[in-house]
XYZ file of C-alpha atoms in Angstrom:
749
model
C 1.300 22.136 -1.111
C -2.367 21.134 -0.963
C -1.480 18.098 1.153
C 0.350 20.322 3.629
C -2.620 22.626 4.100
C -4.945 19.619 4.421
C -2.700 18.297 7.164
C -2.689 21.728 8.845
C -6.503 21.651 8.891
C -6.499 18.154 10.402
C -4.089 19.103 13.174
C -6.022 22.278 13.957
C -9.352 20.459 14.079
C -7.830 17.900 16.453
C -6.468 20.677 18.705
C -9.843 22.445 18.750
C -11.514 19.198 19.758
C -9.065 18.655 22.592
C -9.559 22.234 23.775
C -13.329 21.718 23.844
C -12.838 18.540 25.883
C -10.606 20.358 28.362
C -13.092 23.226 28.749
C -15.911 20.779 29.363
C -13.994 18.945 32.085
C -15.320 19.524 35.629
C -12.419 19.214 38.108
C -13.083 17.461 41.421
C -9.701 17.798 43.112
C -6.735 20.191 43.158
C -4.646 18.077 40.795
C -7.467 17.904 38.246
C -7.895 21.679 38.352
C -4.211 22.153 37.562
C -4.287 19.583 34.761
C -7.373 21.226 33.227
C -5.769 24.689 33.283
C -2.562 23.344 31.756
C -4.469 21.522 29.002
C -6.518 24.608 28.137
C -3.362 26.731 27.910
C -1.500 24.104 25.853
C -4.238 23.650 23.248
C -4.982 27.375 23.084
C -1.348 28.160 22.331
C -1.250 25.367 19.763
C -4.293 26.748 17.947
C -2.832 30.277 17.984
C 0.418 28.935 16.499
C -1.442 27.002 13.797
C -3.525 30.053 12.886
C -0.352 32.158 12.653
C 1.244 29.520 10.423
C -1.672 29.735 7.991
C -0.071 32.812 6.434
C 3.147 31.702 4.787
C 2.953 28.094 5.963
C 5.624 26.999 3.462
C 8.416 29.294 2.338
C 11.134 26.944 1.143
C 12.017 23.673 -0.526
C 15.292 21.762 -0.631
C 16.087 19.340 -3.464
C 18.840 17.068 -2.206
C 21.463 14.990 -4.019
C 20.780 11.860 -2.002
C 16.976 11.968 -1.786
C 14.266 11.656 -4.416
C 11.643 13.598 -2.475
C 12.113 17.292 -1.718
C 12.154 18.636 1.820
C 9.713 21.499 2.505
C 10.606 24.177 5.054
C 7.953 26.151 6.924
C 6.891 28.003 10.009
C 5.910 24.841 11.902
C 6.589 21.113 11.663
C 3.916 18.757 10.333
C 4.002 14.940 10.275
C 1.674 12.488 8.612
C 0.181 9.958 11.039
C 2.709 7.211 11.667
C 5.351 8.754 9.376
C 8.975 9.234 10.441
C 9.869 11.783 7.743
C 8.053 15.118 8.261
C 5.769 16.537 5.614
C 6.973 20.006 6.649
C 10.193 20.801 8.528
C 10.105 23.546 11.142
C 12.590 26.252 10.129
C 14.272 25.937 13.550
C 14.971 22.204 13.174
C 18.509 20.984 12.313
C 17.144 19.465 9.091
C 16.241 22.977 7.889
C 19.744 24.365 8.416
C 20.881 24.056 4.746
C 18.043 26.348 3.680
C 19.879 29.154 5.479
C 23.515 28.110 5.385
C 24.186 26.224 2.118
C 26.185 28.025 -0.543
C 27.534 26.950 -3.914
C 30.909 26.350 -2.263
C 29.423 24.363 0.658
C 26.166 22.951 -0.706
C 25.582 20.620 2.320
C 23.989 18.006 0.086
C 21.561 20.455 -1.536
C 21.422 20.783 -5.321
C 18.537 23.271 -5.502
C 16.958 25.679 -3.010
C 13.537 27.122 -3.735
C 12.053 30.271 -2.177
C 8.250 30.220 -2.167
C 5.933 33.194 -1.639
C 2.266 32.671 -0.872
C -0.772 34.853 -0.497
C -3.187 32.942 1.687
C -2.975 29.413 0.313
C -1.995 30.479 -3.193
C 1.590 30.376 -4.430
C 2.322 33.757 -6.014
C 6.009 33.385 -6.872
C 8.854 30.893 -6.888
C 12.590 31.646 -7.116
C 15.162 28.884 -7.457
C 18.824 28.823 -6.496
C 20.739 26.006 -8.146
C 23.721 25.163 -5.975
C 24.873 22.376 -8.301
C 26.725 24.448 -10.901
C 26.927 21.678 -13.473
C 23.174 21.230 -13.346
C 22.556 24.969 -13.595
C 24.888 25.249 -16.567
C 23.030 22.446 -18.324
C 19.784 24.346 -17.760
C 21.340 27.527 -19.125
C 20.955 29.521 -15.928
C 17.276 29.763 -16.738
C 15.879 31.870 -13.931
C 17.874 34.967 -13.027
C 14.995 36.916 -11.539
C 15.870 38.620 -8.274
C 18.921 38.302 -6.131
C 18.076 34.704 -5.304
C 19.348 33.817 -8.774
C 22.946 34.628 -7.820
C 24.216 31.075 -8.045
C 22.432 30.593 -11.366
C 24.444 33.532 -12.708
C 27.568 31.788 -11.489
C 26.534 28.674 -13.368
C 26.077 30.766 -16.504
C 29.684 31.895 -16.070
C 30.778 28.292 -15.745
C 29.084 27.467 -19.046
C 31.413 29.891 -20.872
C 34.257 28.398 -22.864
C 37.029 30.890 -22.090
C 39.130 28.287 -20.287
C 39.428 30.359 -17.094
C 35.838 30.468 -15.851
C 36.232 27.587 -13.413
C 38.874 29.483 -11.472
C 36.801 32.670 -11.557
C 33.716 30.900 -10.198
C 35.784 29.431 -7.407
C 37.129 32.905 -6.595
C 33.591 34.311 -6.403
C 32.420 31.425 -4.264
C 35.378 31.626 -1.900
C 35.305 35.379 -1.218
C 31.528 35.520 -0.846
C 31.355 32.412 1.318
C 34.071 33.774 3.623
C 32.085 36.950 4.204
C 28.783 35.135 4.699
C 30.326 33.029 7.476
C 32.467 35.759 9.090
C 32.377 36.260 12.865
C 29.215 37.991 14.043
C 31.182 40.207 16.434
C 32.106 43.742 15.434
C 31.402 45.843 12.355
C 32.196 44.116 9.057
C 32.397 46.435 6.033
C 31.979 44.816 2.614
C 33.231 47.075 -0.168
C 32.357 45.995 -3.678
C 31.727 47.582 -7.044
C 28.648 47.025 -9.214
C 27.806 43.407 -9.925
C 29.982 41.904 -7.183
C 27.001 40.520 -5.272
C 27.123 42.764 -2.195
C 23.391 42.567 -1.569
C 23.228 38.836 -2.214
C 26.081 38.312 0.253
C 24.357 40.513 2.831
C 21.077 38.618 2.570
C 22.702 35.211 2.691
C 24.650 36.420 5.711
C 21.381 37.499 7.322
C 19.950 34.025 6.843
C 23.157 32.379 8.034
C 23.287 34.474 11.204
C 19.593 33.939 11.919
C 20.160 30.233 11.962
C 23.639 30.034 13.503
C 22.770 32.474 16.310
C 19.095 31.568 16.393
C 18.365 31.881 20.107
C 19.986 35.289 20.528
C 18.594 36.810 17.327
C 15.160 35.307 17.938
C 15.027 37.442 21.089
C 16.751 40.577 19.849
C 15.918 40.544 16.150
C 17.853 41.550 13.062
C 17.436 44.849 11.201
C 18.061 45.149 7.451
C 18.371 48.771 6.275
C 18.062 49.431 2.549
C 18.195 52.570 0.407
C 14.543 52.780 -0.645
C 11.075 51.181 -0.316
C 11.490 49.790 -3.863
C 14.677 48.029 -2.823
C 13.022 46.599 0.299
C 10.181 45.120 -1.776
C 12.844 43.641 -4.026
C 14.751 41.861 -1.276
C 11.529 40.768 0.438
C 11.003 38.568 -2.629
C 14.451 37.037 -2.236
C 14.225 35.666 1.289
C 10.534 35.668 2.170
C 11.268 33.628 5.275
C 13.046 36.575 6.873
C 9.764 38.381 7.443
C 8.456 35.276 9.166
C 11.083 35.312 11.925
C 12.875 38.189 13.570
C 13.847 40.460 10.699
C 12.753 44.071 10.277
C 13.177 45.593 6.801
C 13.388 49.385 6.730
C 14.816 52.324 4.859
C 16.011 55.406 6.733
C 12.651 57.142 6.238
C 10.787 54.339 8.019
C 13.213 53.654 10.889
C 11.048 55.637 13.303
C 7.961 53.596 14.351
C 4.733 55.059 13.042
C 6.434 57.545 10.711
C 6.952 57.343 6.956
C 9.351 60.205 6.230
C 9.857 60.113 2.476
C 9.292 63.737 1.425
C 11.957 65.114 -0.947
C 14.530 67.596 0.311
C 17.219 69.761 -1.223
C 20.590 67.943 -1.115
C 22.357 70.781 0.709
C 19.700 70.751 3.452
C 19.898 66.961 3.843
C 23.685 67.213 4.050
C 23.464 69.872 6.759
C 21.003 67.819 8.818
C 23.316 64.833 8.542
C 26.296 66.515 10.208
C 27.279 65.481 13.731
C 27.060 69.117 14.848
C 23.269 68.734 14.655
C 23.431 66.574 17.805
C 24.672 69.648 19.663
C 22.008 71.825 18.021
C 19.073 69.668 19.098
C 20.555 69.185 22.587
C 20.700 72.964 22.980
C 17.134 73.242 21.650
C 15.866 70.863 24.358
C 17.760 72.668 27.124
C 16.342 75.983 25.955
C 12.829 74.621 26.643
C 13.784 74.277 30.340
C 12.909 77.882 31.091
C 13.956 80.434 33.670
C 11.429 83.267 34.084
C 12.158 86.690 32.628
C 10.114 88.224 35.433
C 8.264 86.888 38.496
C 4.942 85.095 37.993
C 1.913 85.557 40.226
C -0.307 82.585 41.067
C -3.736 83.107 42.640
C -4.817 80.238 44.891
C -8.208 80.721 46.483
C -7.718 84.474 46.667
C -4.157 84.281 47.938
C -1.595 85.649 45.458
C 1.755 83.855 45.517
C 4.835 85.330 43.868
C 7.066 82.839 42.011
C 10.452 84.454 41.385
C 13.259 83.979 38.881
C 15.298 82.409 41.714
C 12.475 79.908 42.314
C 12.463 79.018 38.613
C 16.232 78.546 38.665
C 15.855 76.201 41.660
C 13.227 74.174 39.751
C 15.563 73.789 36.771
C 18.518 72.846 38.967
C 16.595 70.158 40.880
C 15.000 68.702 37.736
C 18.333 68.440 35.930
C 19.847 66.798 38.985
C 16.990 64.266 39.053
C 17.487 63.131 35.450
C 19.476 64.155 32.395
C 16.444 63.169 30.285
C 13.908 65.972 29.928
C 10.508 64.264 30.201
C 11.708 61.907 32.920
C 12.802 64.946 34.939
C 9.392 66.609 34.635
C 7.908 64.976 37.783
C 10.845 66.363 39.794
C 10.227 69.811 38.298
C 6.519 69.589 39.120
C 7.187 68.459 42.707
C 9.596 71.341 43.219
C 7.101 73.924 41.896
C 4.334 72.547 44.117
C 6.626 72.364 47.149
C 7.812 75.963 46.733
C 4.285 77.295 46.215
C 2.878 75.257 49.097
C 5.548 76.686 51.397
C 4.757 80.219 50.220
C 1.039 79.505 50.686
C 1.620 78.265 54.235
C 3.688 81.336 55.040
C 0.977 83.615 53.640
C -1.727 81.924 55.682
C 0.433 82.248 58.765
C 0.798 85.971 58.159
C -2.845 86.642 57.311
C -4.721 84.261 59.556
C -2.428 83.387 62.449
C -0.952 86.802 63.039
C 2.425 85.937 61.616
C 2.871 82.751 63.615
C 2.902 79.717 61.364
C 1.266 77.047 63.505
C 0.367 74.689 60.620
C 1.228 71.063 61.302
C 2.363 68.482 58.727
C -1.200 67.455 57.950
C -2.146 71.055 57.215
C 0.870 71.504 54.926
C 0.031 68.281 53.087
C -3.518 69.554 52.543
C -2.148 72.840 51.214
C 0.164 70.928 48.894
C -2.805 69.008 47.490
C -4.712 72.251 47.013
C -1.773 73.814 45.180
C -1.321 70.728 43.003
C -4.974 70.875 41.902
C -4.805 74.524 40.817
C -4.883 74.929 36.973
C -2.659 78.006 37.173
C 0.027 75.890 38.826
C -0.184 73.340 35.992
C 0.273 76.233 33.579
C 3.382 77.377 35.423
C 4.849 73.853 35.362
C 4.213 73.625 31.624
C 5.881 76.980 31.154
C 8.967 76.039 33.145
C 9.304 72.386 32.135
C 6.868 71.428 29.341
C 6.150 67.839 28.407
C 7.730 67.623 24.945
C 7.709 65.373 21.900
C 10.513 65.124 19.388
C 8.180 66.292 16.630
C 7.216 69.393 18.596
C 10.823 70.308 19.416
C 12.009 69.947 15.828
C 9.024 71.696 14.222
C 9.332 74.645 16.623
C 13.098 74.838 16.113
C 13.018 74.852 12.310
C 10.113 77.327 12.221
C 11.826 79.929 14.432
C 14.719 82.118 13.314
C 15.292 83.268 16.913
C 15.514 79.684 18.218
C 17.942 78.677 15.468
C 20.078 81.741 16.126
C 20.145 80.910 19.849
C 20.993 77.205 19.661
C 22.773 76.662 16.316
C 25.765 78.837 17.112
C 28.079 76.353 15.384
C 26.415 77.023 12.025
C 26.738 80.032 9.792
C 23.824 82.390 9.269
C 23.318 80.976 5.767
C 23.266 77.410 7.133
C 20.742 78.348 9.811
C 18.558 79.844 7.099
C 18.749 76.565 5.150
C 17.178 74.753 8.106
C 14.163 77.061 8.345
C 10.824 75.744 7.111
C 7.095 76.064 7.933
C 5.769 73.921 10.812
C 3.453 72.076 8.411
C 6.319 70.800 6.242
C 6.346 66.999 5.775
C 9.108 64.917 7.324
C 12.083 63.820 5.226
C 14.566 60.936 5.664
C 17.164 63.410 6.989
C 14.747 64.369 9.793
C 14.518 60.826 11.180
C 17.963 60.735 12.867
C 17.271 64.180 14.343
C 13.899 63.081 15.723
C 15.536 60.019 17.233
C 18.287 62.183 18.737
C 15.695 64.461 20.346
C 13.813 61.461 21.706
C 16.997 60.243 23.383
C 17.199 63.627 25.121
C 13.514 63.684 26.049
C 12.830 60.180 27.292
C 9.330 59.315 28.476
C 7.514 60.495 31.579
C 5.949 57.151 32.492
C 4.308 58.322 35.732
C 0.874 58.731 34.117
C 1.195 55.378 32.363
C 2.200 53.667 35.612
C -0.820 55.173 37.370
C -3.102 53.966 34.568
C -1.576 50.468 34.709
C -2.051 50.354 38.478
C -5.698 51.390 38.112
C -6.183 48.654 35.516
C -4.502 46.093 37.800
C -6.762 47.067 40.685
C -9.819 46.757 38.416
C -8.786 43.222 37.379
C -8.266 42.306 41.023
C -11.754 43.549 41.936
C -13.309 41.632 39.048
C -11.401 38.479 39.985
C -12.436 38.756 43.636
C -16.075 39.248 42.665
C -15.864 36.119 40.484
C -14.403 34.073 43.357
C -16.985 35.444 45.795
C -19.785 34.431 43.426
C -18.360 30.906 43.165
C -18.169 30.552 46.955
C -21.649 32.014 47.365
C -23.065 29.677 44.749
C -21.563 26.631 46.488
C -22.949 27.579 49.909
C -26.437 28.173 48.474
C -26.614 25.144 46.178
C -24.779 22.457 48.139
C -27.270 19.865 49.324
C -24.940 17.236 50.713
C -21.774 17.288 52.741
C -19.836 15.619 49.892
C -20.931 18.308 47.410
C -20.019 21.055 49.862
C -16.501 19.622 50.142
C -15.848 19.732 46.369
C -12.995 22.087 45.538
C -13.740 25.074 43.340
C -11.375 27.537 41.671
C -11.517 29.812 44.711
C -10.084 27.079 46.911
C -6.941 26.850 44.780
C -6.560 30.340 43.399
C -6.587 33.774 44.962
C -7.745 36.972 43.246
C -4.170 37.919 42.299
C -3.580 34.616 40.511
C -6.932 34.712 38.728
C -6.316 38.289 37.561
C -2.898 37.340 36.162
C -4.481 34.611 34.067
C -6.677 37.196 32.359
C -3.810 39.495 31.397
C -3.461 39.873 27.653
C -0.636 37.868 26.067
C 1.485 39.562 23.425
C 1.518 37.135 20.494
C 3.407 39.460 18.144
C 6.591 38.196 16.545
C 9.977 39.621 17.459
C 9.986 41.571 14.209
C 6.561 43.070 14.888
C 7.502 44.098 18.417
C 10.867 45.515 17.324
C 9.348 47.532 14.469
C 6.885 49.155 16.878
C 9.404 49.996 19.619
C 11.657 53.022 19.129
C 13.956 51.939 21.957
C 14.468 48.385 20.650
C 18.110 47.284 20.361
C 18.925 44.664 17.730
C 21.272 41.730 17.905
C 22.616 42.476 14.425
C 22.114 45.151 11.774
C 22.756 44.780 8.048
C 23.047 47.992 6.020
C 22.969 47.943 2.221
C 24.090 50.919 0.107
C 25.710 52.108 3.330
C 27.837 54.678 1.550
C 24.760 56.946 1.389
C 24.293 57.284 5.152
C 24.989 60.545 6.954
C 26.951 60.812 10.194
C 23.703 61.345 12.138
C 22.182 58.207 10.586
C 25.223 56.187 11.653
C 24.753 57.595 15.143
C 21.143 56.367 15.124
C 22.014 52.855 13.883
C 24.862 52.361 16.344
C 22.499 53.348 19.151
C 20.117 50.615 17.955
C 22.938 48.061 18.127
C 25.006 48.636 21.280
C 26.914 45.370 20.733
C 28.297 46.855 17.464
C 27.415 43.660 15.584
C 26.842 44.922 12.045
C 27.352 43.995 8.405
C 27.820 47.077 6.231
C 27.876 46.743 2.434
C 28.356 49.414 -0.183
C 30.590 51.111 -2.716
C 31.991 54.586 -2.086
C 32.305 55.049 -5.848
C 28.501 55.008 -6.047
C 27.834 57.613 -3.333
C 25.222 60.035 -4.661
C 24.388 62.177 -1.607
C 26.343 65.116 -0.194
C 26.102 63.583 3.279
C 27.413 60.202 2.146
C 30.850 58.617 2.385
C 33.904 59.349 0.292
C 35.850 56.748 2.279
C 34.862 54.182 4.886
C 37.472 55.444 7.339
C 36.113 59.001 7.199
C 32.554 57.911 7.948
C 33.191 55.161 10.514
C 36.166 56.262 12.583
C 34.341 59.170 14.295
C 31.972 56.543 15.754
C 34.092 53.380 15.970
C 37.727 54.413 15.903
C 39.554 51.528 14.260
C 37.154 48.882 15.580
C 35.897 47.716 12.209
C 37.058 45.278 9.543
C 37.096 45.741 5.762
C 36.480 42.981 3.216
C 36.429 43.537 -0.550
C 34.559 41.763 -3.326
C 36.819 41.805 -6.358
C 34.911 39.996 -9.106
C 32.061 41.570 -11.081
C 30.053 38.577 -12.253
C 26.877 40.520 -13.131
C 27.769 43.381 -15.474
C 29.110 42.400 -18.921
C 32.635 43.511 -19.777
C 31.288 45.454 -22.769
C 29.231 47.686 -20.457
C 31.960 48.015 -17.830
C 34.381 49.314 -20.465
C 32.059 52.316 -20.866
C 31.262 52.640 -17.138
C 34.937 52.654 -16.119
C 35.498 55.938 -17.956
C 32.601 57.459 -16.007
C 34.044 56.073 -12.744
C 37.322 57.862 -13.447
C 35.457 61.128 -14.147
C 33.785 60.888 -10.715
C 37.143 61.434 -9.018
C 36.541 58.943 -6.197
C 39.797 57.149 -6.873
C 37.920 53.853 -6.822
C 38.690 50.928 -9.077
C 36.016 48.683 -10.524
C 35.918 44.971 -9.891
C 37.060 42.668 -12.685
C 34.208 41.975 -15.098
C 34.294 38.312 -16.122
C 31.186 38.012 -18.285
C 31.051 38.847 -21.936
C 27.727 38.780 -23.790
C 29.011 39.939 -27.160
C 26.307 42.610 -27.154
C 27.675 46.131 -27.375
C 26.039 48.993 -25.432
C 24.647 51.634 -27.771
C 23.636 55.280 -27.832
C 21.194 57.192 -30.029
C 20.625 60.926 -30.292
C 16.960 61.985 -30.535
C 15.189 65.358 -30.677
C 14.516 66.919 -27.297
C 10.886 67.623 -28.212
C 10.107 63.946 -28.839
C 12.455 62.403 -26.278
C 9.741 60.899 -24.032
C 8.011 59.243 -26.993
C 11.318 57.933 -28.360
C 12.093 56.440 -24.952
C 8.693 54.746 -24.853
C 9.255 53.219 -28.298
C 12.718 51.983 -27.346
C 11.303 50.541 -24.112
C 8.638 48.721 -26.116
C 11.337 47.101 -28.249
C 13.546 46.139 -25.299
C 10.545 44.735 -23.438
C 10.282 42.074 -26.126
C 13.612 40.690 -24.953
C 13.729 38.104 -22.197
C 13.884 39.406 -18.620
C 13.370 42.679 -16.802
C 13.659 46.256 -18.073
C 14.629 49.400 -16.166
C 14.252 52.895 -17.652
C 16.526 55.224 -15.678
C 16.015 58.960 -16.089
C 16.978 62.319 -14.531
C 14.410 63.860 -12.192
C 13.550 66.618 -14.654
C 12.265 64.065 -17.166
C 10.760 61.535 -14.769
C 7.108 62.581 -15.096
C 7.102 62.879 -18.895
C 8.957 59.606 -19.503
C 6.843 57.708 -16.945
C 3.641 58.851 -18.661
C 4.912 57.971 -22.135
C 6.135 54.508 -21.095
C 2.874 53.792 -19.241
C 0.922 54.712 -22.386
C 2.921 52.221 -24.524
C 3.294 49.560 -21.852
C 0.209 49.655 -19.574
C 0.650 48.272 -16.059
C -0.064 44.551 -15.798
C -0.544 43.324 -12.197
C 0.133 39.747 -13.312
C 3.607 40.636 -14.592
C 6.316 40.359 -11.954
C 8.900 41.642 -14.460
C 6.988 44.682 -15.736
C 9.213 47.612 -16.857
C 9.912 50.306 -14.270
C 10.889 53.967 -14.654
C 13.179 55.237 -11.901
C 15.449 58.170 -11.037
C 19.136 57.327 -10.378
C 18.817 56.952 -6.587
C 15.775 54.710 -7.020
C 17.849 52.227 -9.012
C 20.429 51.698 -6.279
C 20.840 48.053 -5.370
C 18.659 46.877 -8.262
C 19.519 44.988 -11.437
C 17.715 44.503 -14.753
C 18.350 42.344 -17.795
C 17.919 45.430 -20.003
C 18.527 49.061 -19.074
C 17.614 52.195 -20.989
C 19.433 55.315 -19.739
C 17.845 58.639 -20.654
C 19.702 61.968 -21.031
C 23.001 61.132 -19.270
C 24.172 64.759 -19.416
C 21.153 65.812 -17.324
C 21.823 62.997 -14.843
C 25.325 64.385 -14.327
C 24.140 67.995 -14.150
C 21.250 67.420 -11.742
C 23.004 65.133 -9.266
C 25.055 66.458 -6.380
C 27.580 63.801 -7.348
C 26.371 63.444 -10.887
C 29.162 61.249 -12.254
C 28.525 58.755 -9.468
C 24.813 58.750 -10.377
C 25.644 58.056 -14.019
C 28.010 55.261 -12.981
C 25.179 53.696 -10.969
C 22.613 53.704 -13.786
C 25.076 52.395 -16.379
C 25.923 49.375 -14.217
C 22.396 48.115 -13.504
C 22.253 45.953 -16.667
C 23.054 42.256 -16.757
C 22.586 41.854 -20.518
C 21.740 44.939 -22.595
C 22.311 48.694 -22.283
C 20.938 51.500 -24.444
C 21.335 55.273 -24.038
C 19.031 57.939 -25.501
C 20.296 61.517 -25.433
C 18.860 64.805 -26.776
C 22.194 66.626 -27.087
C 25.828 65.662 -27.442
C 27.016 62.779 -25.302
C 29.557 63.442 -22.554
C 33.016 62.514 -23.837
C 33.200 59.760 -21.188
C 30.501 57.854 -23.085
C 32.360 57.810 -26.385
C 32.713 54.045 -26.072
C 29.018 53.537 -26.903
C 28.150 52.227 -30.360
C 26.238 54.884 -32.311
C 22.777 53.954 -33.587
C 20.666 55.970 -35.987
């Protein structure tokens, strides 16, 4: 790694030297001027690229069967002087392809793939994927941290002596590999129970698509939507290279640029906001802001009172709606109509008062009157009253704060449902608000007239500055030239006009595709991957499909784990209103992560949930039985902390999963016994059920399962989720009697 950064410094220093040489060059003919400009641009871009590569220079390594030296993958390519084999392979080069596309079934000559995370020039974490199963089995599947360890888990299966593991591993490889390489066109739904590798498949598919369809996705980007910020941090560790290219990672609460909407909300309110009927509600709310006057308005312009009638207001609304179906984009038409109507009334009034009833004003006079009307503050107030410039935040805050507005526009909801939506204007935004804000923005659009005027003023300023620069150069030559030969030397002004010089000083956008996409609400992606997709509401699906008009999506989830009221009970119910039958279902059938001993307990909980789902076949057996222990309610938090301390001594990660009502107390008790250690990547975490979605831990401690069931809107699904997060060990602490569905737990004193 040190050698790579040393080489980066050498190449950068060389580029800086060449840039200095180019800047110092004095051109004497047109061709030399062009060559100098091209050289300056070339070396400048090279230096910018090298500086950008400084952060995360290397993010991967390939250990190959047929080569002794590893191949490093990074953001740029670097060669040693005179060497044919690169020190660092550019991620876009064909030689880097296996880093994205190799799987255990098709290893492409790779025996081990390493994901490297750096902070500055320091390596902060390494995660290995061993694609050679025999080698991984010999090592004992040593590193299972994170989803990148998927193939190591498979190797651990292969090491078992049941006599049927080879076939099982092949089954896992075949069904996952088929999905990873499936056609990019259309919506692919991947249904799989706990431990089937849904997330790992989705992330490998992301990498595969980024490479296979590199040019298209480099331009349009790829969006990965996860269930929570915790989950996104988790997967960012798996494929760190994704953040270096065109991938945006987001949960629903952060899908709107500049907004982090993570405030909690009552489940019944979130469910209501997620219904498709809310699209009609917000559309009606926007239309209601396009006002017709209750009574005529009087506008005083320089002592002349003009009467603006209800019929005038109706004409303004009609013309604006005809100009554009998008509210803010129609505002200029509304403003022009108001000004035109008032200017005509003003002209008529002047004709009556000054010209004895004969209107002898010519076109120039009327244009002057129109300008006078347009400058009047009272006219601006009337325009704002009839057709205000709106933001999505303003529309939604005003709607939810007003009983009268809700009653007027939400006619498809009951009175009780309308009351559920009411809240103070100062209330923080929630994830369920994000699709509604996006829906309103689609109806509002952007009035870009002011921005266009500002851009034109800025363009004119650059032109003036460029012309002044050229004039100074010409003036300097005429004053300083002492000989005819010197006077005939070509300067920049001889080859470049003000327009061309101004263009060269325009700012270049050096942001990556991901950075530009994340900042642009209207960005449409080339592909979207959604994990834990069963949780999404109908309005969220509407948002995501708008962001991907090509309908190129990979959707992974398990309807048996749905924990929200707005989520899916079947894929057909949630997708067909948007897609009809234009989607394809694939199923993952093998649970390679969760031990059979734990799944025997979890299956009874799955049946109690009533989803009708069946769990995938568990093929691992650890020989370690899941256990339960009853403890006094008064000391529950302390008992949990002690149990966590014991489990933390075991190898691997620990998750303590608790109902919301006990989250604060248990978190405090665990933190007191196990203080936070920033140097520990596998430090224990305390999470509510929804926070554990998509995650896995070597050891899991479930707290008060009866409360998890009682507090969740789909409580049995929540309990099923937390029970199936463990890859090795599961313990349950409960203050009262266990639900009958957990009778399969071993009892501990």
